[in-house]
Coordinates of C-alpha atoms in Angstrom, one line a residue:
M1 CA 16.2 146.4 128.2
A2 CA 16.1 142.6 128.0
I3 CA 15.4 140.9 131.3
P4 CA 18.2 138.5 131.9
L5 CA 17.1 134.8 131.8
T6 CA 17.6 132.6 134.8
Q7 CA 18.3 128.9 134.4
N8 CA 14.9 128.0 135.6
S9 CA 13.2 130.3 133.1
I10 CA 15.3 128.8 130.3
E11 CA 14.3 125.2 131.5
D12 CA 10.6 126.2 131.6
S13 CA 10.6 127.8 128.2
V14 CA 12.3 124.6 126.8
V15 CA 9.8 122.3 128.6
T16 CA 6.9 124.3 127.4
M17 CA 8.2 124.3 123.9
R18 CA 8.9 120.6 123.9
R19 CA 5.2 120.1 125.0
L20 CA 4.0 122.1 122.0
I21 CA 6.2 120.1 119.7
E22 CA 5.0 116.8 121.0
A23 CA 1.4 117.9 120.6
R24 CA 2.1 119.0 117.0
L25 CA 3.8 115.7 116.2
S26 CA 0.8 113.8 117.3
D27 CA -1.5 116.0 115.2
V28 CA 0.5 115.9 111.9
V29 CA 0.2 112.1 111.3
P30 CA -3.1 110.1 111.2
S31 CA -4.3 108.4 114.4
G32 CA -3.5 104.8 115.1
Q33 CA -7.2 103.9 114.4
T34 CA -7.1 105.4 110.8
W35 CA -7.2 102.9 108.0
P36 CA -4.6 101.4 107.3
A37 CA -4.3 101.2 111.1
R38 CA -1.1 99.1 111.2
L39 CA 0.7 101.5 108.9
H40 CA -0.4 104.5 111.1
E41 CA 0.4 102.7 114.3
A42 CA 4.0 102.0 113.0
Q43 CA 4.5 105.7 112.1
R44 CA 3.4 106.8 115.5
H45 CA 5.4 104.1 117.1
A46 CA 8.6 105.6 115.5
L47 CA 7.6 109.3 115.5
L48 CA 6.1 109.6 119.0
S49 CA 8.7 107.5 120.9
P50 CA 10.5 109.2 123.6
G51 CA 13.2 111.6 122.3
K52 CA 15.0 114.9 123.1
R53 CA 13.3 116.6 120.1
F54 CA 16.7 118.3 119.6
R55 CA 16.1 119.3 115.9
P56 CA 12.7 120.8 116.4
L57 CA 13.9 122.6 119.5
L58 CA 16.8 124.1 117.5
C59 CA 14.6 125.1 114.6
V60 CA 12.0 126.8 116.9
F61 CA 14.5 128.7 119.2
I62 CA 16.7 129.8 116.3
A63 CA 13.5 131.2 114.6
Q64 CA 12.6 132.9 117.8
G65 CA 16.1 134.3 118.2
G66 CA 15.9 135.7 114.7
G67 CA 12.6 137.5 115.4
A68 CA 9.8 135.0 114.9
E69 CA 8.9 135.2 118.6
T70 CA 5.1 134.8 118.6
G71 CA 2.1 134.3 116.5
A72 CA 1.8 132.7 113.1
L73 CA 5.5 132.5 112.3
L74 CA 6.4 130.8 115.5
D75 CA 3.6 128.4 114.9
A76 CA 5.2 127.7 111.5
A77 CA 8.5 127.3 113.1
I78 CA 7.0 124.5 115.4
S79 CA 5.5 122.7 112.3
T80 CA 8.9 123.0 110.4
G81 CA 10.7 121.6 113.5
C82 CA 8.3 118.7 113.4
V83 CA 9.0 118.2 109.8
A84 CA 12.7 117.7 110.7
E85 CA 11.7 115.2 113.3
M86 CA 9.5 113.3 110.8
V87 CA 12.4 112.9 108.4
H88 CA 14.7 111.9 111.3
A89 CA 12.2 109.2 112.5
A90 CA 11.9 107.9 108.9
S91 CA 15.7 107.8 108.6
L92 CA 16.0 105.8 111.9
I93 CA 13.3 103.3 110.8
L94 CA 15.4 102.6 107.7
D95 CA 18.8 102.7 109.4
D96 CA 17.6 100.0 111.9
L97 CA 16.5 97.7 109.2
P98 CA 18.2 94.2 108.9
C99 CA 19.6 95.2 105.5
M100 CA 21.2 98.3 107.1
D101 CA 22.2 98.3 110.8
D102 CA 20.1 95.4 111.9
A103 CA 19.1 96.9 115.3
E104 CA 16.5 95.9 117.6
L105 CA 16.3 98.7 120.1
R106 CA 15.5 102.4 119.4
R107 CA 14.7 105.0 122.1
N108 CA 14.3 102.2 124.6
Q109 CA 11.7 100.4 122.7
P110 CA 11.6 97.8 119.9
T111 CA 12.6 99.2 116.5
T112 CA 9.7 99.6 114.0
H113 CA 10.5 96.4 112.0
I114 CA 10.7 94.4 115.3
A115 CA 7.5 95.8 116.7
F116 CA 5.7 95.4 113.4
D117 CA 7.4 93.8 110.3
E118 CA 9.9 94.9 107.7
S119 CA 7.4 95.7 105.1
T120 CA 5.3 97.9 107.4
A121 CA 8.5 99.6 108.6
I122 CA 9.6 100.5 105.1
L123 CA 6.2 101.8 104.1
S124 CA 5.8 103.8 107.3
A125 CA 9.2 105.4 106.6
T126 CA 8.1 106.4 103.2
A127 CA 4.7 107.7 104.5
L128 CA 6.5 109.9 107.0
L129 CA 8.9 111.4 104.4
N130 CA 6.0 112.1 102.0
R131 CA 3.9 113.6 104.9
A132 CA 6.8 116.0 105.7
F133 CA 6.7 117.6 102.4
G134 CA 2.9 118.1 102.8
V135 CA 3.3 119.8 106.1
L136 CA 5.8 122.3 104.5
S137 CA 3.4 123.1 101.6
R138 CA 0.7 124.0 104.0
L139 CA 2.5 126.7 106.0
D140 CA 0.0 129.4 105.2
A141 CA 1.8 132.0 107.4
V142 CA 4.9 131.7 105.1
T143 CA 5.3 133.3 101.7
P144 CA 5.0 131.1 98.6
E145 CA 8.7 131.9 98.0
A146 CA 9.8 130.9 101.4
R147 CA 7.9 127.6 101.3
V148 CA 9.4 126.7 97.9
E149 CA 12.9 127.5 99.3
M150 CA 12.2 125.3 102.3
I151 CA 10.8 122.4 100.4
D152 CA 13.8 122.5 98.1
L153 CA 16.1 122.5 101.2
L154 CA 14.4 119.4 102.6
S155 CA 14.5 117.6 99.1
Y156 CA 18.2 118.3 99.1
A157 CA 18.8 117.2 102.8
V158 CA 16.9 114.0 102.3
G159 CA 18.2 113.1 98.8
S160 CA 21.2 111.6 96.9
K161 CA 23.5 114.4 98.1
G162 CA 22.3 114.4 101.7
L163 CA 20.9 111.7 104.1
I164 CA 20.6 109.0 101.5
A165 CA 24.2 109.6 100.2
G166 CA 25.4 109.5 103.7
Q167 CA 23.6 106.2 104.3
M168 CA 25.0 104.7 101.1
A169 CA 28.5 105.8 102.0
D170 CA 28.0 104.4 105.6
L171 CA 27.1 101.0 104.3
A172 CA 30.4 101.0 102.4
N173 CA 32.4 102.5 105.2
T174 CA 34.9 99.8 105.9
D175 CA 38.2 101.4 104.8
Q176 CA 40.2 101.8 108.1
S177 CA 42.8 103.8 106.2
A178 CA 40.2 106.6 105.5
S179 CA 41.4 110.1 106.4
I180 CA 39.7 112.3 109.1
A181 CA 38.7 114.5 106.2
E182 CA 36.8 111.7 104.3
I183 CA 35.1 110.6 107.5
E184 CA 33.9 114.1 108.2
R185 CA 32.5 114.4 104.7
L186 CA 30.5 111.2 105.3
N187 CA 29.3 112.5 108.7
T188 CA 28.3 115.8 107.2
L189 CA 26.0 113.9 104.8
K190 CA 24.7 111.5 107.3
T191 CA 24.0 113.6 110.2
G192 CA 24.5 117.3 109.2
A193 CA 22.1 117.5 106.3
L194 CA 19.1 117.4 108.6
F195 CA 20.7 120.0 110.9
D196 CA 21.2 122.1 107.9
F197 CA 17.5 121.9 107.0
S198 CA 16.4 122.7 110.6
V199 CA 18.7 125.7 111.0
E200 CA 18.3 127.3 107.6
S201 CA 14.6 126.8 107.6
A202 CA 14.6 128.8 110.9
A203 CA 16.6 131.5 109.3
I204 CA 14.1 131.6 106.3
L205 CA 11.1 131.8 108.6
S206 CA 12.6 134.7 110.7
G207 CA 13.9 136.7 107.6
M208 CA 17.6 136.7 108.8
H209 CA 20.1 138.6 106.8
A210 CA 22.9 137.0 104.9
S211 CA 25.7 137.3 107.6
Q212 CA 23.4 135.7 110.1
R213 CA 22.6 132.8 107.6
A214 CA 26.3 132.3 106.9
A215 CA 27.0 132.0 110.7
L216 CA 24.3 129.6 111.2
K217 CA 25.4 127.5 108.2
D218 CA 28.9 127.2 109.9
F219 CA 27.1 126.5 113.1
S220 CA 25.1 123.7 111.5
Y221 CA 28.3 122.2 110.0
H222 CA 30.2 121.9 113.2
L223 CA 27.1 120.9 115.2
G224 CA 26.6 117.8 112.7
L225 CA 30.2 116.7 113.2
A226 CA 29.9 117.0 116.9
F227 CA 26.7 115.2 117.1
Q228 CA 27.9 112.2 115.0
L229 CA 31.0 111.9 116.9
L230 CA 29.2 111.9 120.2
D231 CA 27.1 109.2 118.8
D232 CA 30.1 107.1 117.9
V233 CA 31.7 107.6 121.2
K234 CA 28.5 106.6 123.0
D235 CA 28.2 103.6 120.7
S236 CA 31.6 102.3 122.0
V237 CA 31.2 102.8 125.8
M238 CA 27.5 102.5 126.5
S239 CA 25.3 99.5 126.9
D240 CA 22.0 99.1 125.1
D241 CA 20.2 100.2 128.3
E242 CA 22.3 103.3 128.8
A243 CA 22.1 104.4 125.1
E244 CA 18.3 103.4 124.9
K245 CA 19.2 101.7 121.4
S246 CA 21.2 98.9 120.0
V247 CA 24.9 99.7 120.3
G248 CA 28.0 98.1 118.8
R249 CA 26.8 98.8 115.2
D250 CA 29.9 100.8 114.3
I251 CA 32.3 97.9 114.7
G252 CA 34.5 97.5 111.7
K253 CA 33.4 101.0 110.3
A254 CA 35.9 103.7 109.7
T255 CA 34.9 106.2 112.3
I256 CA 37.0 109.1 113.8
L257 CA 37.0 107.1 117.0
A258 CA 38.4 104.0 115.1
V259 CA 41.0 105.9 113.3
A260 CA 42.1 108.5 116.0
G261 CA 41.4 106.8 119.2
S262 CA 39.4 107.8 122.3
E263 CA 41.3 110.7 123.7
A264 CA 41.9 112.4 120.3
S265 CA 38.2 111.9 119.5
K266 CA 37.0 113.5 122.6
A267 CA 39.3 116.4 122.0
K268 CA 38.0 116.7 118.5
L269 CA 34.5 116.5 119.7
N270 CA 35.1 119.5 122.1
D271 CA 36.7 121.4 119.2
Y272 CA 33.7 120.9 117.0
L273 CA 31.3 121.9 119.8
A274 CA 33.5 125.0 120.6
S275 CA 33.4 125.9 116.9
A276 CA 29.6 125.5 116.7
K277 CA 29.1 127.7 119.7
A278 CA 31.4 130.3 118.4
A279 CA 29.4 130.3 115.0
L280 CA 26.1 130.6 116.9
K281 CA 27.4 133.6 118.8
R282 CA 28.2 135.2 115.5
A283 CA 24.7 134.9 114.4
E284 CA 23.7 137.5 117.0
L285 CA 20.3 135.9 118.1
S286 CA 18.4 137.4 120.9
N287 CA 18.2 134.0 122.9
L288 CA 21.7 132.8 122.8
D289 CA 21.5 131.7 126.5
T290 CA 18.6 129.4 125.7
L291 CA 20.4 127.9 122.6
T292 CA 23.6 127.3 124.6
A293 CA 21.7 125.6 127.3
I294 CA 20.0 123.3 124.7
L295 CA 23.4 122.5 123.3
D296 CA 24.9 121.9 126.8
H297 CA 22.0 119.5 127.6
Q298 CA 22.4 117.5 124.5
F299 CA 26.2 117.2 125.0
A300 CA 26.1 116.6 128.8
F301 CA 27.7 113.2 128.3
L302 CA 31.2 115.0 127.8
R303 CA 30.9 116.3 131.4
A304 CA 30.0 112.9 132.8

């Protein structure tokens, strides 16, 4: 019989896993003293800046809930979660550039192009993306077939039908007459693609069956929509200090908040989150309590 988890034991397990993730992130990129030092300092500036590590935590705990509880497969899940964080960091570097959102603050520190320069920022983002594929290719505990599937997933998540497509669409996102469905499609590309990679890779690592993978795909879809809408709401009501990043970058863009208004947006956000939790429950993972606690912590702003 499974021992019921207490809130303290859940928090302890999350804190412990976050420490393992932080240590792995520090290991997967060269030290700041490695030549060319400025490039590697910039990579570490972006990658190791204080963050919630939401994507890696999701990847690891979903893999655990599917059966990759200990040993080499759990270690592979940690590395895979770090791959998601590397791609996320690279995307933030590019998103903050003057030719994109022109932001000066990210995670309560200067953005990479401000702390270094634009050329170094672009090269460090490119280096992080390339290194991410290298980490996946060296997951020795994972079958070659699974590695190829995960590498393909990542290429899709990052590529012209994923993150990059989302960023292109976001740069042209000024049509205030856009429908909610059109905005959701953009948000799915911009934010959901990397959640898809994190969640689907965890399912691959733990050998989940088709019905579990289908439920997790639904979970990832609604989570991406909820996460982006939460970010839009925060952008409209928080200061730079509260958000720990430059805010006000969505002014003039067609967001759900701009189109539907504050109250309707918060209701939709709660609907997205409820749908995500319902899908997660259908996946029948062994650690639903832990994953629910991680979600609740990430969306605590809704209860403020």
